[in-house]
């Protein structure tokens, strides 16, 4: 059976998992999914402190994310921002802006024309639709 050619980043992630068997235990215990670990690895890189902490966690911890301090969170966020590709972020923002513009255009088609003079008034009709005239 021939093996499909995998994306180079997936091949690198597989090598990373082979070097860090505690990732397999993390998935087997249900603490994370392969998708979450791959995304974290892709964004944070192999040198991040998260990978070192995986081996140190004990089974008695119910929620390890709650014990992190705000300073640690901020340093992780700053590290992520430094590693991000600005051109890729800009292209994603442009795509998002175009999508929002398309949605706004679609909504404006369904809403109809708006008057800019004042508040929107309901269409005028007879003031009393059940008025009867005396003979």
Backbone as a chain_set.jsonl record, in Angstrom:
{"seq": "XXXXXXXXXXXXXXXXXXXXXXXXXXXXXXXXXXXXXXXXXXXXXXXXXXXXXXXXXXXXXXXXXXXXXXXXXXXXXXXXXXXXXXXXXXXXXXXXXXXXXXXXXXXXXXXXXXXXXXXXXXXXXXXXXXXXXXX", "coords": {"N": [[0.84, -1.179, 0.0], [0.633, 2.156, -0.887], [1.872, 5.1, 0.597], [0.3, 8.192, 1.177], [1.4, 11.403, 0.089], [2.236, 13.646, 2.546], [1.59, 16.923, 3.838], [4.365, 19.092, 4.342], [4.433, 20.392, 6.887], [2.817, 18.763, 8.432], [4.268, 16.413, 8.44], [6.488, 17.282, 9.898], [5.227, 17.769, 12.333], [4.489, 15.178, 13.044], [7.003, 14.072, 13.517], [7.705, 15.629, 15.693], [5.838, 14.708, 17.562], [6.719, 12.087, 17.843], [9.077, 12.555, 19.198], [8.104, 13.551, 21.557], [6.482, 11.792, 23.568], [4.614, 12.253, 25.547], [2.588, 13.742, 24.48], [0.948, 11.949, 23.187], [-0.155, 10.63, 25.363], [-1.61, 12.724, 26.442], [-3.65, 13.063, 24.551], [-4.873, 10.552, 24.679], [-5.872, 10.571, 27.276], [-7.873, 12.351, 26.99], [-7.595, 15.052, 27.339], [-6.833, 16.785, 25.345], [-7.18, 17.28, 21.781], [-5.939, 15.895, 18.688], [-6.059, 17.813, 16.72], [-6.154, 20.234, 18.18], [-3.63, 20.134, 19.435], [-1.964, 20.152, 17.198], [-2.561, 22.676, 16.099], [-1.709, 24.343, 18.205], [1.009, 23.67, 18.21], [1.707, 24.554, 15.67], [1.222, 27.309, 15.848], [2.608, 28.148, 18.184], [5.118, 26.929, 18.111], [7.945, 24.646, 18.439], [9.545, 25.203, 20.602], [8.111, 26.25, 22.685], [6.95, 26.771, 26.08], [4.777, 25.292, 26.792], [4.953, 22.655, 25.918], [6.869, 21.561, 27.544], [5.602, 21.616, 29.99], [3.635, 19.693, 29.732], [4.579, 17.137, 30.4], [4.948, 17.444, 33.11], [2.503, 17.704, 34.316], [0.086, 16.463, 36.599], [-2.138, 13.671, 37.19], [-4.117, 14.315, 38.962], [-4.82, 16.928, 38.677], [-7.489, 19.006, 37.897], [-8.168, 21.161, 36.251], [-5.8, 22.458, 34.503], [-5.38, 24.856, 33.146], [-6.457, 26.919, 34.643], [-4.64, 27.586, 36.586], [-2.669, 29.165, 35.559], [-0.912, 32.249, 35.53], [-1.712, 35.753, 34.959], [0.404, 37.171, 33.892], [1.956, 35.168, 32.702], [0.203, 34.365, 30.724], [0.073, 36.688, 29.17], [2.735, 36.885, 28.314], [2.886, 34.601, 26.731], [1.023, 35.306, 24.749], [2.27, 37.549, 23.613], [4.528, 36.311, 22.588], [3.329, 34.702, 20.647], [2.322, 36.678, 18.907], [4.702, 37.765, 17.986], [5.679, 35.709, 16.439], [3.908, 35.502, 14.359], [3.033, 35.785, 10.899], [2.975, 38.75, 9.282], [2.037, 39.452, 6.737], [0.342, 37.342, 6.119], [-1.604, 37.652, 8.099], [-2.607, 40.14, 7.326], [-3.745, 39.463, 4.861], [-5.757, 37.739, 5.699], [-7.317, 39.527, 7.198], [-8.144, 41.248, 5.158], [-9.717, 39.472, 3.648], [-11.702, 38.946, 5.524], [-12.799, 41.505, 5.799], [-13.865, 41.878, 3.227], [-15.779, 39.859, 3.236], [-17.509, 40.76, 5.251], [-18.367, 43.127, 4.058], [-19.762, 42.058, 1.872], [-21.835, 40.735, 3.186], [-23.098, 42.902, 4.411], [-23.981, 44.252, 2.107], [-25.772, 42.372, 1.102], [-27.68, 42.31, 3.16], [-28.594, 44.94, 3.011], [-29.927, 44.894, 0.598], [-32.163, 43.363, 1.188], [-33.375, 44.894, 3.134], [-34.235, 47.187, 1.91], [-34.684, 50.585, 0.585], [-33.464, 53.274, 2.593], [-34.509, 56.185, 4.315], [-32.833, 59.244, 4.776], [-33.665, 61.511, 5.973], [-35.096, 61.524, 8.373], [-36.673, 59.745, 11.093], [-37.776, 56.435, 10.294], [-40.884, 56.149, 8.851], [-43.999, 54.412, 9.013], [-45.683, 53.11, 6.082], [-48.05, 55.334, 4.694], [-51.528, 55.099, 5.033], [-55.067, 54.733, 4.953], [-56.395, 56.549, 7.671], [-58.279, 55.553, 9.413], [-59.209, 52.498, 8.916], [-61.706, 51.31, 9.15], [-63.752, 53.108, 8.899], [-67.065, 54.202, 8.755], [-69.616, 55.639, 6.817], [-72.301, 57.776, 7.513], [-75.598, 57.491, 6.291]], "CA": [[0.0, 0.0, 0.0], [1.445, 3.359, -0.984], [1.516, 6.141, 1.564], [0.04, 9.488, 0.549], [2.332, 12.469, 0.431], [1.676, 14.562, 3.527], [2.105, 18.286, 3.85], [5.608, 19.124, 5.137], [4.21, 20.764, 8.291], [2.262, 17.594, 9.126], [5.388, 15.496, 8.654], [7.27, 17.823, 11.017], [4.46, 17.556, 13.558], [4.607, 13.755, 13.379], [8.327, 13.91, 14.12], [7.63, 16.258, 17.007], [5.086, 13.799, 18.436], [7.601, 10.952, 18.141], [10.056, 13.006, 20.19], [7.385, 13.92, 22.78], [5.419, 10.789, 23.753], [3.58, 12.719, 26.482], [1.469, 14.249, 23.684], [0.045, 10.813, 22.951], [-0.883, 10.422, 26.622], [-2.546, 13.843, 26.578], [-4.811, 12.773, 23.703], [-5.542, 9.36, 25.198], [-6.604, 10.933, 28.497], [-8.987, 13.212, 26.609], [-7.337, 16.451, 27.703], [-6.685, 17.547, 24.106], [-7.345, 16.53, 20.541], [-4.799, 16.052, 17.797], [-6.224, 19.088, 16.023], [-5.741, 21.3, 19.102], [-2.19, 20.065, 19.616], [-1.326, 20.588, 15.952], [-2.715, 24.127, 15.985], [-0.811, 24.958, 19.182], [2.37, 23.466, 17.733], [1.903, 25.389, 14.49], [1.257, 28.714, 16.249], [3.574, 28.436, 19.242], [6.43, 26.382, 17.781], [8.409, 23.523, 19.248], [10.299, 25.674, 21.768], [7.22, 26.851, 23.669], [6.952, 26.154, 27.411], [3.608, 24.404, 26.929], [5.34, 21.27, 25.668], [7.606, 21.112, 28.725], [4.651, 21.455, 31.093], [2.778, 18.522, 29.532], [5.126, 16.023, 31.138], [4.931, 17.739, 34.54], [1.145, 17.717, 34.85], [-0.323, 15.248, 37.288], [-3.489, 13.233, 36.858], [-5.083, 14.843, 39.92], [-5.225, 18.289, 38.31], [-8.75, 18.991, 37.167], [-8.133, 22.164, 35.185], [-4.482, 23.084, 34.57], [-5.386, 26.199, 32.551], [-6.869, 27.911, 35.629], [-3.546, 27.918, 37.477], [-1.734, 30.073, 34.918], [-1.055, 33.645, 35.938], [-1.964, 36.671, 33.858], [1.687, 37.505, 33.281], [2.331, 34.056, 31.837], [-0.695, 34.44, 29.57], [0.477, 37.821, 28.337], [4.007, 36.57, 27.65], [2.572, 33.657, 25.659], [0.36, 36.046, 23.672], [3.277, 38.365, 22.942], [5.345, 35.393, 21.804], [2.561, 34.31, 19.472], [2.263, 37.808, 17.988], [6.012, 37.939, 17.37], [5.903, 34.629, 15.478], [2.915, 35.542, 13.283], [3.404, 36.392, 9.633], [2.128, 39.931, 9.122], [1.382, 39.415, 5.428], [-0.755, 36.381, 6.207], [-2.639, 38.288, 8.909], [-3.21, 41.178, 6.508], [-4.618, 38.846, 3.857], [-6.945, 37.245, 6.407], [-8.14, 40.689, 7.526], [-8.768, 41.702, 3.916], [-10.789, 38.523, 3.327], [-12.767, 39.179, 6.49], [-13.427, 42.774, 5.448], [-14.671, 41.647, 2.029], [-16.943, 39.053, 3.616], [-18.428, 41.64, 5.985], [-18.961, 44.017, 3.058], [-20.743, 41.292, 1.097], [-22.992, 40.499, 4.062], [-23.798, 44.182, 4.538], [-24.668, 44.495, 0.844], [-26.902, 41.451, 1.033], [-28.695, 42.783, 4.107], [-29.192, 46.195, 2.533], [-30.863, 44.552, -0.468], [-33.397, 42.864, 1.794], [-33.994, 45.936, 3.95], [-34.826, 48.21, 1.053], [-34.076, 51.918, 0.73], [-33.655, 53.979, 3.866], [-34.524, 57.637, 4.171], [-31.877, 59.872, 5.677], [-34.242, 62.752, 6.488], [-35.58, 61.398, 9.743], [-36.99, 58.367, 11.448], [-38.539, 55.698, 9.298], [-42.312, 56.154, 9.143], [-44.69, 53.338, 8.299], [-46.376, 53.64, 4.908], [-49.308, 55.981, 5.062], [-52.735, 54.525, 4.471], [-56.208, 55.398, 5.582], [-56.199, 56.706, 9.108], [-59.166, 54.63, 10.084], [-59.636, 51.631, 7.839], [-63.071, 50.843, 9.365], [-64.679, 54.245, 9.02], [-68.335, 54.051, 8.031], [-70.296, 56.906, 6.63], [-73.733, 57.761, 7.787], [-76.409, 57.805, 5.113]], "C": [[0.882, 1.24, 0.0], [0.937, 4.414, -0.021], [1.349, 7.466, 0.827], [1.105, 10.48, 0.981], [1.642, 13.437, 1.372], [2.313, 15.931, 3.372], [3.353, 18.314, 4.721], [5.387, 19.491, 6.603], [3.634, 19.589, 9.081], [3.36, 16.578, 9.385], [6.262, 15.969, 9.822], [6.547, 17.613, 12.342], [4.537, 16.093, 13.994], [5.96, 13.456, 14.02], [8.352, 14.491, 15.534], [6.91, 15.352, 17.996], [5.947, 12.593, 18.806], [8.623, 11.314, 19.209], [9.416, 13.373, 21.521], [6.22, 12.953, 23.005], [4.339, 11.225, 24.744], [2.399, 13.343, 25.738], [0.451, 13.144, 23.423], [-0.786, 10.554, 24.196], [-1.929, 11.512, 26.83], [-3.824, 13.581, 25.766], [-5.579, 11.573, 24.243], [-6.338, 9.649, 26.461], [-7.779, 11.856, 28.205], [-8.787, 14.668, 26.974], [-7.246, 17.341, 26.476], [-7.018, 16.644, 22.923], [-6.108, 16.751, 19.685], [-4.857, 17.387, 17.074], [-5.753, 20.253, 16.905], [-4.221, 21.319, 19.266], [-1.456, 20.54, 18.369], [-1.407, 22.102, 15.815], [-1.796, 24.853, 16.959], [0.642, 24.842, 18.724], [2.668, 24.4, 16.568], [2.047, 26.864, 14.882], [2.402, 29.027, 17.209], [4.989, 27.975, 18.908], [6.837, 25.288, 18.754], [9.091, 23.965, 20.532], [9.409, 26.236, 22.872], [7.237, 26.065, 24.976], [5.798, 25.18, 27.602], [4.023, 22.942, 26.801], [6.132, 20.709, 26.853], [6.649, 20.824, 29.877], [3.782, 20.215, 30.935], [3.272, 17.33, 30.336], [5.034, 16.213, 32.64], [3.547, 17.679, 35.156], [0.82, 16.386, 35.516], [-1.751, 14.904, 36.939], [-4.532, 13.834, 37.791], [-5.524, 16.258, 39.589], [-6.489, 18.232, 37.483], [-8.752, 19.997, 36.031], [-6.8, 22.901, 35.243], [-4.455, 24.493, 34.004], [-5.731, 27.273, 33.575], [-5.722, 28.359, 36.512], [-2.546, 28.885, 36.852], [-1.982, 31.506, 35.386], [-1.275, 34.52, 34.716], [-0.663, 37.05, 33.152], [2.15, 36.432, 32.327], [1.484, 34.076, 30.574], [-0.247, 35.538, 28.626], [1.802, 37.528, 27.631], [3.797, 35.567, 26.53], [1.93, 34.372, 24.477], [1.378, 36.894, 22.905], [4.191, 37.489, 22.09], [4.633, 34.952, 20.537], [2.525, 35.441, 18.451], [3.602, 38.024, 17.283], [6.242, 36.902, 16.273], [4.95, 34.673, 14.29], [3.467, 36.249, 12.055], [2.44, 37.542, 9.354], [1.414, 39.951, 7.78], [0.195, 38.466, 5.441], [-1.908, 36.97, 7.02], [-3.367, 39.351, 8.091], [-4.143, 40.577, 5.46], [-5.883, 38.292, 4.498], [-7.88, 38.405, 6.766], [-8.834, 41.236, 6.283], [-9.923, 40.788, 3.52], [-11.982, 38.726, 4.249], [-13.522, 40.465, 6.168], [-14.317, 42.623, 4.217], [-15.919, 40.846, 2.362], [-17.971, 39.903, 4.356], [-19.108, 42.597, 5.021], [-20.024, 43.307, 2.23], [-22.006, 41.038, 1.916], [-23.792, 41.787, 4.231], [-24.569, 44.52, 3.261], [-25.896, 43.622, 0.693], [-28.026, 41.902, 1.957], [-29.362, 44.059, 3.619], [-30.165, 45.94, 1.384], [-32.201, 44.104, 0.097], [-34.119, 43.944, 2.596], [-34.664, 47.0, 3.096], [-34.198, 49.552, 1.308], [-34.417, 52.538, 2.086], [-33.678, 55.471, 3.59], [-33.575, 58.229, 5.198], [-32.425, 61.131, 6.305], [-34.657, 62.64, 7.947], [-35.876, 59.948, 10.056], [-37.872, 57.727, 10.374], [-39.995, 55.666, 9.734], [-42.968, 54.995, 8.414], [-45.403, 53.917, 7.081], [-47.742, 54.187, 5.3], [-50.466, 55.325, 4.321], [-53.909, 55.267, 5.063], [-56.011, 55.432, 7.088], [-57.083, 55.762, 9.906], [-59.735, 53.697, 9.024], [-61.089, 51.159, 7.979], [-64.058, 52.0, 9.513], [-65.912, 53.995, 8.149], [-68.989, 55.424, 7.926], [-71.762, 56.76, 6.958], [-74.484, 58.134, 6.527], [-77.333, 58.92, 5.373]], "O": [[1.794, 1.347, 0.821], [-0.268, 4.597, 0.151], [2.154, 7.816, -0.036], [1.639, 10.407, 2.088], [0.59, 13.987, 1.046], [3.418, 16.073, 2.849], [3.4, 17.629, 5.743], [6.075, 18.964, 7.478], [3.93, 19.434, 10.266], [3.381, 15.947, 10.441], [6.718, 15.162, 10.632], [7.176, 17.314, 13.356], [4.639, 15.806, 15.186], [6.042, 12.671, 14.964], [8.945, 13.915, 16.446], [7.328, 15.24, 19.148], [5.912, 12.128, 19.945], [8.993, 10.475, 20.031], [10.121, 13.496, 22.523], [5.083, 13.274, 22.66], [3.261, 10.632, 24.779], [1.314, 13.463, 26.307], [-0.757, 13.381, 23.438], [-1.984, 10.288, 24.102], [-3.016, 11.242, 27.341], [-4.932, 13.844, 26.234], [-6.81, 11.582, 24.259], [-7.376, 9.03, 26.69], [-8.596, 12.113, 29.089], [-9.738, 15.447, 26.921], [-7.551, 18.531, 26.553], [-7.12, 15.424, 23.05], [-5.328, 17.673, 19.923], [-3.827, 18.019, 16.842], [-5.045, 21.145, 16.439], [-3.6, 22.381, 19.241], [-0.45, 21.244, 18.463], [-0.421, 22.743, 15.45], [-1.175, 25.854, 16.602], [1.413, 25.796, 18.834], [3.755, 24.971, 16.487], [2.88, 27.582, 14.329], [3.083, 30.042, 17.066], [5.959, 28.572, 19.376], [6.165, 25.037, 19.754], [9.206, 23.172, 21.466], [9.923, 26.661, 23.906], [7.499, 24.863, 24.99], [5.848, 24.33, 28.491], [3.493, 22.084, 27.508], [6.067, 19.511, 27.129], [6.866, 19.892, 30.651], [3.238, 19.729, 31.926], [2.467, 16.587, 30.898], [5.041, 15.23, 33.38], [3.413, 17.611, 36.378], [1.229, 15.323, 35.048], [-2.496, 15.751, 36.445], [-5.714, 13.863, 37.45], [-6.501, 16.747, 40.157], [-6.564, 17.505, 36.493], [-9.282, 19.714, 34.956], [-6.684, 23.886, 35.972], [-3.566, 25.266, 34.361], [-5.342, 28.428, 33.402], [-5.812, 29.417, 37.135], [-1.659, 29.379, 37.547], [-3.122, 31.913, 35.607], [-1.056, 34.092, 33.583], [-0.649, 37.228, 31.934], [2.68, 36.736, 31.258], [1.99, 33.832, 29.479], [-0.195, 35.335, 27.413], [1.969, 37.89, 26.467], [4.447, 35.657, 25.489], [2.254, 34.079, 23.327], [1.34, 36.944, 21.675], [4.584, 37.884, 20.993], [5.249, 34.84, 19.477], [2.68, 35.196, 17.255], [3.635, 38.421, 16.119], [6.925, 37.182, 15.288], [5.157, 33.957, 13.311], [4.261, 37.184, 12.159], [1.236, 37.331, 9.208], [0.282, 40.429, 7.699], [-0.841, 38.754, 4.841], [-3.071, 36.797, 6.656], [-4.592, 39.455, 8.15], [-5.215, 41.123, 5.199], [-6.962, 38.366, 3.91], [-9.099, 38.277, 6.651], [-9.993, 41.646, 6.352], [-10.981, 41.261, 3.106], [-13.132, 38.684, 3.811], [-14.749, 40.505, 6.256], [-15.411, 43.186, 4.174], [-16.996, 41.12, 1.832], [-19.171, 39.778, 4.113], [-20.305, 42.855, 5.151], [-21.065, 43.886, 1.921], [-23.117, 41.118, 1.392], [-25.023, 41.766, 4.198], [-25.691, 45.021, 3.331], [-26.936, 44.074, 0.213], [-29.196, 41.876, 1.573], [-30.567, 44.238, 3.797], [-31.127, 46.689, 1.213], [-33.253, 44.429, -0.454], [-35.343, 43.908, 2.722], [-35.598, 47.653, 3.562], [-33.295, 49.677, 2.135], [-35.503, 52.345, 2.633], [-32.948, 55.961, 2.728], [-33.518, 57.779, 6.343], [-31.732, 61.772, 7.095], [-34.56, 63.623, 8.681], [-35.398, 59.038, 9.379], [-38.607, 58.405, 9.656], [-40.314, 55.22, 10.837], [-42.544, 54.631, 7.317], [-45.697, 55.112, 7.058], [-48.473, 53.608, 6.103], [-50.376, 55.036, 3.128], [-53.732, 56.347, 5.627], [-55.527, 54.476, 7.694], [-56.679, 55.241, 10.946], [-60.659, 54.077, 8.305], [-61.654, 50.651, 7.01], [-65.082, 51.867, 10.183], [-65.81, 53.631, 6.977], [-68.912, 56.246, 8.839], [-72.373, 55.723, 6.7], [-74.046, 59.005, 5.776], [-78.09, 59.314, 4.487]]}, "num_chains": 1, "name": "protein.A"}
